[in-house]
mmCIF file of C-alpha atoms in Angstrom:
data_model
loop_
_atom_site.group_PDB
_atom_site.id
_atom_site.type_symbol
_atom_site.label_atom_id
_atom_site.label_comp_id
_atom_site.label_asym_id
_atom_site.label_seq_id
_atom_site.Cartn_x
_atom_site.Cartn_y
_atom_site.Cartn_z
ATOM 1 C CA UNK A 30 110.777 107.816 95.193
ATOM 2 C CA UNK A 31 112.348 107.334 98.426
ATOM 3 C CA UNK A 32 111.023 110.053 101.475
ATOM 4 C CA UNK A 33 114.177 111.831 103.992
ATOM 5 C CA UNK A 34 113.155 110.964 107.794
ATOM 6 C CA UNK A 35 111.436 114.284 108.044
ATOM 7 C CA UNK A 36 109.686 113.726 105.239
ATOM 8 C CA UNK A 37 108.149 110.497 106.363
ATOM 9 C CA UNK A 38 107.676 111.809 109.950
ATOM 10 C CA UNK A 39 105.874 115.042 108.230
ATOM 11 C CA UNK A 40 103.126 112.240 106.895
ATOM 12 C CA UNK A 41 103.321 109.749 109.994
ATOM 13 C CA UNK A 42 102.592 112.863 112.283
ATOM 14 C CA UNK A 43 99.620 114.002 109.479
ATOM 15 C CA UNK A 44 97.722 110.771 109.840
ATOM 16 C CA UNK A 45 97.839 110.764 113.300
ATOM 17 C CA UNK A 46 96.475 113.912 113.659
ATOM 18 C CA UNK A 47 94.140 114.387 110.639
ATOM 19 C CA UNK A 48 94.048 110.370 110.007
ATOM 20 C CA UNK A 49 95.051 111.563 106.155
ATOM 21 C CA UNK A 50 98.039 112.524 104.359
ATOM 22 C CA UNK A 51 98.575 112.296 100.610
ATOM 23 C CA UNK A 52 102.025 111.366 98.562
ATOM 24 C CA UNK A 53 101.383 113.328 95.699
ATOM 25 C CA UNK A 54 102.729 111.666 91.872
ATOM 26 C CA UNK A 55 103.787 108.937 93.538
ATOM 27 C CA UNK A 56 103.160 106.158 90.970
ATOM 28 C CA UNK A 57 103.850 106.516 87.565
ATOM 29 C CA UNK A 58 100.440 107.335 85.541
ATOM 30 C CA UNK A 59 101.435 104.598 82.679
ATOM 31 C CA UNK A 60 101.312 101.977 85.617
ATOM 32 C CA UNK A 61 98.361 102.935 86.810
ATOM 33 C CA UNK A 62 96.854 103.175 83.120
ATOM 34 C CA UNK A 63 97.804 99.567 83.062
ATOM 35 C CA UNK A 64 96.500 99.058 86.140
ATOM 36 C CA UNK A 65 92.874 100.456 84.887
ATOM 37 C CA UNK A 66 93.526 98.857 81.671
ATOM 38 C CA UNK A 67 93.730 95.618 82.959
ATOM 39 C CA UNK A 68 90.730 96.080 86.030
ATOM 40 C CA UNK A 69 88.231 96.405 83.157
ATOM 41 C CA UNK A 70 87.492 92.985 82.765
ATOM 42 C CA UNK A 71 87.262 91.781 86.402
ATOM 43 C CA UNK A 72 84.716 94.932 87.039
ATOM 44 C CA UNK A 73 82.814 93.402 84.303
ATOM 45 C CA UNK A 74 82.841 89.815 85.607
ATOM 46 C CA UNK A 75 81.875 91.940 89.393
ATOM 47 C CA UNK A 76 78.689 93.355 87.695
ATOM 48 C CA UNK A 77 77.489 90.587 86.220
ATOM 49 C CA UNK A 78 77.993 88.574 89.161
ATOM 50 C CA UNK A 79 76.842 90.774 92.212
ATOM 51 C CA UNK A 80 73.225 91.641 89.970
ATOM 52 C CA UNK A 81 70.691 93.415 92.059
ATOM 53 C CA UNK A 82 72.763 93.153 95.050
ATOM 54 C CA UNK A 83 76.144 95.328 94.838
ATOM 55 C CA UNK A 84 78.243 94.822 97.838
ATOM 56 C CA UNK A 85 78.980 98.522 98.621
ATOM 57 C CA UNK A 86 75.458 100.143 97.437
ATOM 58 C CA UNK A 87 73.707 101.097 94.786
ATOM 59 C CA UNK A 88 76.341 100.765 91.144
ATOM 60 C CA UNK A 89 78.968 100.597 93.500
ATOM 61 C CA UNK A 90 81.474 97.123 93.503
ATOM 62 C CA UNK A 91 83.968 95.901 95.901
ATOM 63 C CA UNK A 92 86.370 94.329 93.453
ATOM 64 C CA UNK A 93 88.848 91.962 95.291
ATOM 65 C CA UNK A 94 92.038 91.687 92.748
ATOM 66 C CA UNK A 95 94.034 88.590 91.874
ATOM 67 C CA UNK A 96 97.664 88.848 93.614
ATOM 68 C CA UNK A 97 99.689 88.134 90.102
ATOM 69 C CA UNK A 98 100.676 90.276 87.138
ATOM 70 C CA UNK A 99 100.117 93.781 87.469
ATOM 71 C CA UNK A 100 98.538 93.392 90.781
ATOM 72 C CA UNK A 101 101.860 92.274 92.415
ATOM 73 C CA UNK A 102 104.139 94.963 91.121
ATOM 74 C CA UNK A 103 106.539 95.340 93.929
ATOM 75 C CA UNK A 104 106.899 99.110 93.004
ATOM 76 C CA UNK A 105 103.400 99.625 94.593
ATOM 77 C CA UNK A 106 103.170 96.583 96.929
ATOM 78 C CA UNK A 107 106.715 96.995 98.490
ATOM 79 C CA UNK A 108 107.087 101.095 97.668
ATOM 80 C CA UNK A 109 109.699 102.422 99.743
ATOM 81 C CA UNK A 110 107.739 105.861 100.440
ATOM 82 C CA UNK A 111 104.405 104.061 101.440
ATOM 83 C CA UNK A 112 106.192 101.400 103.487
ATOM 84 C CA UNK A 113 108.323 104.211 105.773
ATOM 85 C CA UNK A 114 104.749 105.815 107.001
ATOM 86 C CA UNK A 115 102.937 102.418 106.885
ATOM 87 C CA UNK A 116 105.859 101.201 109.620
ATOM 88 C CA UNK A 117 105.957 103.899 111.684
ATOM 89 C CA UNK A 118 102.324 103.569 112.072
ATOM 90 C CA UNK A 119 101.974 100.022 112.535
ATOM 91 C CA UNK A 120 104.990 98.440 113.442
ATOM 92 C CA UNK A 121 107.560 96.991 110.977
ATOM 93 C CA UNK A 122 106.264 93.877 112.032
ATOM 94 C CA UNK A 123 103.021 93.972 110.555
ATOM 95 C CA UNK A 124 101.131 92.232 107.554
ATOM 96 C CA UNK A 125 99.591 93.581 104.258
ATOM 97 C CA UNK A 126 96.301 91.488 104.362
ATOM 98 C CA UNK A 127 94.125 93.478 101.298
ATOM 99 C CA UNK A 128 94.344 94.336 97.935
ATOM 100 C CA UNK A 129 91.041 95.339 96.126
ATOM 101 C CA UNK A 130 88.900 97.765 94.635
ATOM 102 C CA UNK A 131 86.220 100.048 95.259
ATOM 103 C CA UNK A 132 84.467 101.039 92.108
ATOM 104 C CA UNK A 133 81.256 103.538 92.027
ATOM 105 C CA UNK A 134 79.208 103.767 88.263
ATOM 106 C CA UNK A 135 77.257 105.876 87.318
ATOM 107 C CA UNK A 136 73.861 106.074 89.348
ATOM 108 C CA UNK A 137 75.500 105.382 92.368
ATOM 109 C CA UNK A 138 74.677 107.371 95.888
ATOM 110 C CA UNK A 139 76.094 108.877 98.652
ATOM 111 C CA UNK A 140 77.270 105.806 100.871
ATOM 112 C CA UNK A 141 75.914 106.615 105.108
ATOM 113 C CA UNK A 142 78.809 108.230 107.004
ATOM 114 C CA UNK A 143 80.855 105.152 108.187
ATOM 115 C CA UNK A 144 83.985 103.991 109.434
ATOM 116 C CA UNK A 145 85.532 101.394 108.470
ATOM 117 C CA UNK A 146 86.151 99.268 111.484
ATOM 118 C CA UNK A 147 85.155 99.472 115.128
ATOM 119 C CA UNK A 148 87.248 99.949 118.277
ATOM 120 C CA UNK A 149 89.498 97.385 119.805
ATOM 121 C CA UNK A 150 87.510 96.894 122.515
ATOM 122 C CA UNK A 151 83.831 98.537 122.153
ATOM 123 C CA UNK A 152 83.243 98.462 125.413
ATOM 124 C CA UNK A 153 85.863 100.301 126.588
ATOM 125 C CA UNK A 154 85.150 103.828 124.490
ATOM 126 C CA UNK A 155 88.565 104.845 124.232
ATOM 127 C CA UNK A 156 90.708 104.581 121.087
ATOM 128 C CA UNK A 157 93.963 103.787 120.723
ATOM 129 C CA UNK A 158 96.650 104.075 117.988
ATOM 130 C CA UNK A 159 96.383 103.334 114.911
ATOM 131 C CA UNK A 160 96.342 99.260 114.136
ATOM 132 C CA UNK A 161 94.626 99.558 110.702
ATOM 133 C CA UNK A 162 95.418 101.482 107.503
ATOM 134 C CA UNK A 163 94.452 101.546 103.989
ATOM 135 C CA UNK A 164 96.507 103.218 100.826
ATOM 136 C CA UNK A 165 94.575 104.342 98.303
ATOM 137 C CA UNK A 166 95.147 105.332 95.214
ATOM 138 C CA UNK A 167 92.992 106.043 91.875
ATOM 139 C CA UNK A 168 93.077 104.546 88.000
ATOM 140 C CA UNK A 169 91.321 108.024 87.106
ATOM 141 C CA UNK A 170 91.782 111.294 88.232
ATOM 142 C CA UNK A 171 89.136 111.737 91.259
ATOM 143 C CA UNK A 172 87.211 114.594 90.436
ATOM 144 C CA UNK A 173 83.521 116.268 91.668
ATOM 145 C CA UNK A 174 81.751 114.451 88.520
ATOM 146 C CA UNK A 175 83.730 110.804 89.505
ATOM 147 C CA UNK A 176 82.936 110.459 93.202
ATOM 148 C CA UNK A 177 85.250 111.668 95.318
ATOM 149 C CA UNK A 178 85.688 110.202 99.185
ATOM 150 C CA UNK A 179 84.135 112.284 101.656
ATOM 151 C CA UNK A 180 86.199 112.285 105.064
ATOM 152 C CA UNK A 181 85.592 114.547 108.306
ATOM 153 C CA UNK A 182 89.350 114.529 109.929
ATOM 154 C CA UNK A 183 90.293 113.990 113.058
ATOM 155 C CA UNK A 184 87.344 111.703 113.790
ATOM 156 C CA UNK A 185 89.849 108.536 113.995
ATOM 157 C CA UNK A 186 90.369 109.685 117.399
ATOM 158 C CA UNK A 187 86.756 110.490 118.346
ATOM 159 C CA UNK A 188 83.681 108.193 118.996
ATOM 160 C CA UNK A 189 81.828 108.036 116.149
ATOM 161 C CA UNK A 190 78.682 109.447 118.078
ATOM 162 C CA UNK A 191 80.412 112.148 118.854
ATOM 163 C CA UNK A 192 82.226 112.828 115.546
ATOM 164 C CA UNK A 193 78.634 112.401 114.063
ATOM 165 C CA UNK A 194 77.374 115.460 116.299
ATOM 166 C CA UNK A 195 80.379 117.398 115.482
ATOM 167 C CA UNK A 196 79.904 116.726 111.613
ATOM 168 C CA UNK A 197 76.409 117.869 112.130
ATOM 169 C CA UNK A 198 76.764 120.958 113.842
ATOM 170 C CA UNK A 199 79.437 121.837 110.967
ATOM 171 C CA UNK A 200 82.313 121.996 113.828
ATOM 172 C CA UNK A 201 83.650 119.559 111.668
ATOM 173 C CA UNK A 202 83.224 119.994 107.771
ATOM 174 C CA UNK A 203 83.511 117.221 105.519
ATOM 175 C CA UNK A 204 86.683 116.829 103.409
ATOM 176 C CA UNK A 205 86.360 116.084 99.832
ATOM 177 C CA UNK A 206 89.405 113.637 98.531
ATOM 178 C CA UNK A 207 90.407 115.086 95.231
ATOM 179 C CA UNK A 208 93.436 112.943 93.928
ATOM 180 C CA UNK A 209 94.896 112.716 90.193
ATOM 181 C CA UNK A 210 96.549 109.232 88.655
ATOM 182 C CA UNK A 211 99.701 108.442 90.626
ATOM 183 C CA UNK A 212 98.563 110.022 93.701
ATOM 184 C CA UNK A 213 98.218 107.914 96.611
ATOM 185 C CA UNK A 214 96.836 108.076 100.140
ATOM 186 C CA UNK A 215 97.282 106.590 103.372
ATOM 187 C CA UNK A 216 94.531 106.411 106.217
ATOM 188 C CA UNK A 217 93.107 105.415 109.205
ATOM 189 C CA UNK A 218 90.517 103.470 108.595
ATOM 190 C CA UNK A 219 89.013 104.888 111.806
ATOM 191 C CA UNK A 220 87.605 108.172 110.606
ATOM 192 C CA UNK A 221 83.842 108.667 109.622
ATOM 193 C CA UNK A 222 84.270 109.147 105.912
ATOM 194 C CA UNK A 223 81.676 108.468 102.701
ATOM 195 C CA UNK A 224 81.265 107.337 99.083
ATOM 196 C CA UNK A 225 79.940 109.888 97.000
ATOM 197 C CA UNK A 226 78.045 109.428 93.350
ATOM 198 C CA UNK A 227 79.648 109.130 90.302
ATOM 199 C CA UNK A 228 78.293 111.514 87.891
ATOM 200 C CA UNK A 229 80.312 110.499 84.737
ATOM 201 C CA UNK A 230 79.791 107.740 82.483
ATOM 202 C CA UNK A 231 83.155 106.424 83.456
ATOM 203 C CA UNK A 232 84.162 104.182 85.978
ATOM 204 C CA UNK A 233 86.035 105.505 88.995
ATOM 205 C CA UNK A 234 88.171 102.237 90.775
ATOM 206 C CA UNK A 235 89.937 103.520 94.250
ATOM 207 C CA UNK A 236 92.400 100.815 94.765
ATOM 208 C CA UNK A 237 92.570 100.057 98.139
ATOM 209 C CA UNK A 238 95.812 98.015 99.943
ATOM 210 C CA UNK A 239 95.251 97.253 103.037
ATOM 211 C CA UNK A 240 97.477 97.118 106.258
ATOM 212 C CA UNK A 241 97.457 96.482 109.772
ATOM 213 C CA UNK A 242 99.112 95.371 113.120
ATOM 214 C CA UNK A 243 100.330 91.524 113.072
ATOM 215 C CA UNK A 244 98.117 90.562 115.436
ATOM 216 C CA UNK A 245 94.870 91.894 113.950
ATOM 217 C CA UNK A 246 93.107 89.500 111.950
ATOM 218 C CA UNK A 247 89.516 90.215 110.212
ATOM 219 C CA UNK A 248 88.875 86.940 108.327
ATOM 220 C CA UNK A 249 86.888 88.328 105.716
ATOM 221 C CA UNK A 250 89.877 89.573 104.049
ATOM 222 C CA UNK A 251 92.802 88.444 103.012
ATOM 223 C CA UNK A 252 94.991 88.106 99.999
ATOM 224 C CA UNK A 253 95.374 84.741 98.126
ATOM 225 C CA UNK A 254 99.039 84.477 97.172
ATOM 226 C CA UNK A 255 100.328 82.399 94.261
ATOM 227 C CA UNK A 256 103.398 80.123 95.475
ATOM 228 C CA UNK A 257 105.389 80.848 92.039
ATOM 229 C CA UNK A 258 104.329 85.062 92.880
ATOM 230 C CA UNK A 259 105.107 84.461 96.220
ATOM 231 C CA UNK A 260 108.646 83.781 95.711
ATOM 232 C CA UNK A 261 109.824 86.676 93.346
ATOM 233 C CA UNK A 262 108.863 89.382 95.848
ATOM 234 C CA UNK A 263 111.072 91.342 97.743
ATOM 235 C CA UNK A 264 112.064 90.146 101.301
ATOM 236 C CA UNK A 265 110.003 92.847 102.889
ATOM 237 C CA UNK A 266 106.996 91.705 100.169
ATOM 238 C CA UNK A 267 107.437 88.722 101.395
ATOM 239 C CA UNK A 268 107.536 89.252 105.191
ATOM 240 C CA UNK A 269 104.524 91.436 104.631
ATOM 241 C CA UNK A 270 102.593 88.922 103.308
ATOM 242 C CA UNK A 271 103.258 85.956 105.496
ATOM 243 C CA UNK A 272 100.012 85.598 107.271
ATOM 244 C CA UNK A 273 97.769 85.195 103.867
ATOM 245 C CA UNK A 274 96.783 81.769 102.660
ATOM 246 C CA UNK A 275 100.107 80.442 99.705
ATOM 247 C CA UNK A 276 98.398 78.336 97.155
ATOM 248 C CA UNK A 277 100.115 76.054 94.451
ATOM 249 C CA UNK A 278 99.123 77.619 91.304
ATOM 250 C CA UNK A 279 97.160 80.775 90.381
ATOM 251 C CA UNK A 280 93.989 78.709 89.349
ATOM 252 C CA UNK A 281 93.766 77.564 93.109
ATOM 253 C CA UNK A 282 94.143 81.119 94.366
ATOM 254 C CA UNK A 283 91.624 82.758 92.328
ATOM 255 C CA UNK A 284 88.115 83.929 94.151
ATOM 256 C CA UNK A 285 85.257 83.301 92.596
ATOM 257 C CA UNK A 286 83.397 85.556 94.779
ATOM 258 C CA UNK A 287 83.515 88.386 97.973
ATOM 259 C CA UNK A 288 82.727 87.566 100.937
ATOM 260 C CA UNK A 289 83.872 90.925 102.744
ATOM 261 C CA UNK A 290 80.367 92.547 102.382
ATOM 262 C CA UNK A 291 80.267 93.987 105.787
ATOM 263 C CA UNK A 292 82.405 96.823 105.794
ATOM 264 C CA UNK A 293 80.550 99.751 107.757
ATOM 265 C CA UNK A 294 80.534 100.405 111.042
#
C-alpha cells in the first residue's frame, strides 16, 4: 500500500494537529498472526524474568524484540505508507532507533497519565515540532476488554500541566485507541496518553517502532542489528538504521535484559 501526496499530507497534517492518525488494514493480518505467533515465547521468557517487578506496572511487560526473522520484515520496517508520514514529520534524514513491545495481562491497571518524553529544553516551556514518533500497531484486535490506549489529543502541543487541567475539567476528553490486526498508528510521543487494564485472559502486545530526528539520541534504547540482517535490508532500511550498534552474529546482538524502564514523564 503506497499513500497519493494528499493522502500522506491528510495524516502528516492529523498528527500535527491531534498528535494521532491511524492507517487503517495496513498490514496483512496473517503477518501479524505470525508476528503474535512468534512473540509468545519471548513474553514468556519477559515474565519470568521481570518477577515482582514489571517494567511498565502491574502484569504489564516492555518486551524489547530481536531485530531478525519476523521482526525485520522490511514490509513493516521499511513500509512505504508509514515511511511518507514518518519523513515529513521528522526529516528523511532521521533514524529508526526502537522496536519492542508493550504487553498488558490480565490484572493489569490503569498506567498514570504520562507522556512519553519531555521537552527539548525543559526550561524553556515551549514545544516545538515533532522530533519523536512511535508506530504502533496490535497482534490482537484492541478492544474495551484488551486494554485499549487512552490519549487526550492535542496535548503534544500543550504543557503537560496544563493539558492535565484541561483533561480534568473534561475540556479535553480522553480518547480511547480502538484498532483491529493490521491497523497501525503513528504518534507523537508528546501527548499525555495511558495504559488501560486488560480484562481478557489474553494477551494484548502493542508493537511499538520507534522514530525520531537524527540528532536525538536517548541511550536507553536502541536496536541491536545483526551484520548478516543488516545487509539484506532495503537502502532506506538501511539508512534508517545506521546509528544502532551492528554486531557479528545474532547471538552477540541478543539482550538478555531491558534497561529502558524509565519511560514516563
Amino acid at each position: 500500500m503506497k499513500l497519493s501526496p494528499a493522502q500522506a499530507r491528510a495524516h502528516v497534517d492529523e498528527v500535527r494537529e491531534t498528535s494521532v492518525t491511524v492507517l487503517q488494514g495496513l498490514i496483512p493480518t496473517e503477518t501479524i498472526d505470525a508476528w503474535n505467533l512468534a512473540f509468545g515465547p519471548l513474553l514468556a521468557a519477559a515474565v519470568s524474568r521481570e518477577g515482582d517487578n514489571p517494567n511498565r506496572g502491574p502484569h504489564r511487560y516492555y518486551v524489547t524484540l530481536p531485530f531478525h526473522g519476523v521482526w525485520a520484515d522490511p514490509g513493516i520496517v521499511d513500509n512505504d505508507a508509514v515511511m511518507a508520514v514518518v519523513e515529513a514529520l521528522v526529516g528523511d534524514d532521521g533514524v529508526m532507533c526502537q522496536l519492542a513491545t508493550d504487553t498488558p495481562l490480565l490484572g493489569s491497571e490503569h498506567q498514570d497519565l504520562h507522556r512519553d518524553t519531555q521537552l527539548l529544553f525543559p526550561e524553556s516551556g515551549v514545544e516545538t515540532p515533532p522530533y519523536q514518533l512511535a508506530v504502533n500497531f496490535p497482534l490482537i484486535d484492541v478492544t474495551d476488554d484488551t486494554g485499549p490506549m487512552e490519549y487526550a489529543p492535542g496535548t503534544h502541543m500543550l504543557s503537560k500541566a496544563d493539558g492535565m487541567r484541561r483533561i480534568e475539567s473534561g475540556e479535553i476528553p480522553l480518547v480511547r485507541a480502538y484498532m483491529r490486526r493490521g491497523d497501525v498508528m503513528i504518534r507523537d510521543v508528546r501527548h499525555i496518553h495511558r495504559g488501560t487494564p486488560n480484562r481478557s485472559t489474553t494477551p494484548r502486545p502493542m508493537v511499538v517502532v520507534g522514530y525520531s530526528r537524527r540528532w536525538l539520541h536517548r541511550p536507553e534504547v536502541n536496536i541491536r542489528v545483526p551484520a548478516e540482517v543488516l545487509v539484506g535490508l532495503p537502502e532506506r532500511a538501511r539508512r534508517w538504521l545506521r546509528h544502532n550498534p551492528v554486531f557479528e552474529s545474532r547471538a552477540e546482538a541478543a539482550r538478555e535484559e531491558e534497561s529502558y524502564r524509565a519511560f514516563a514523564y
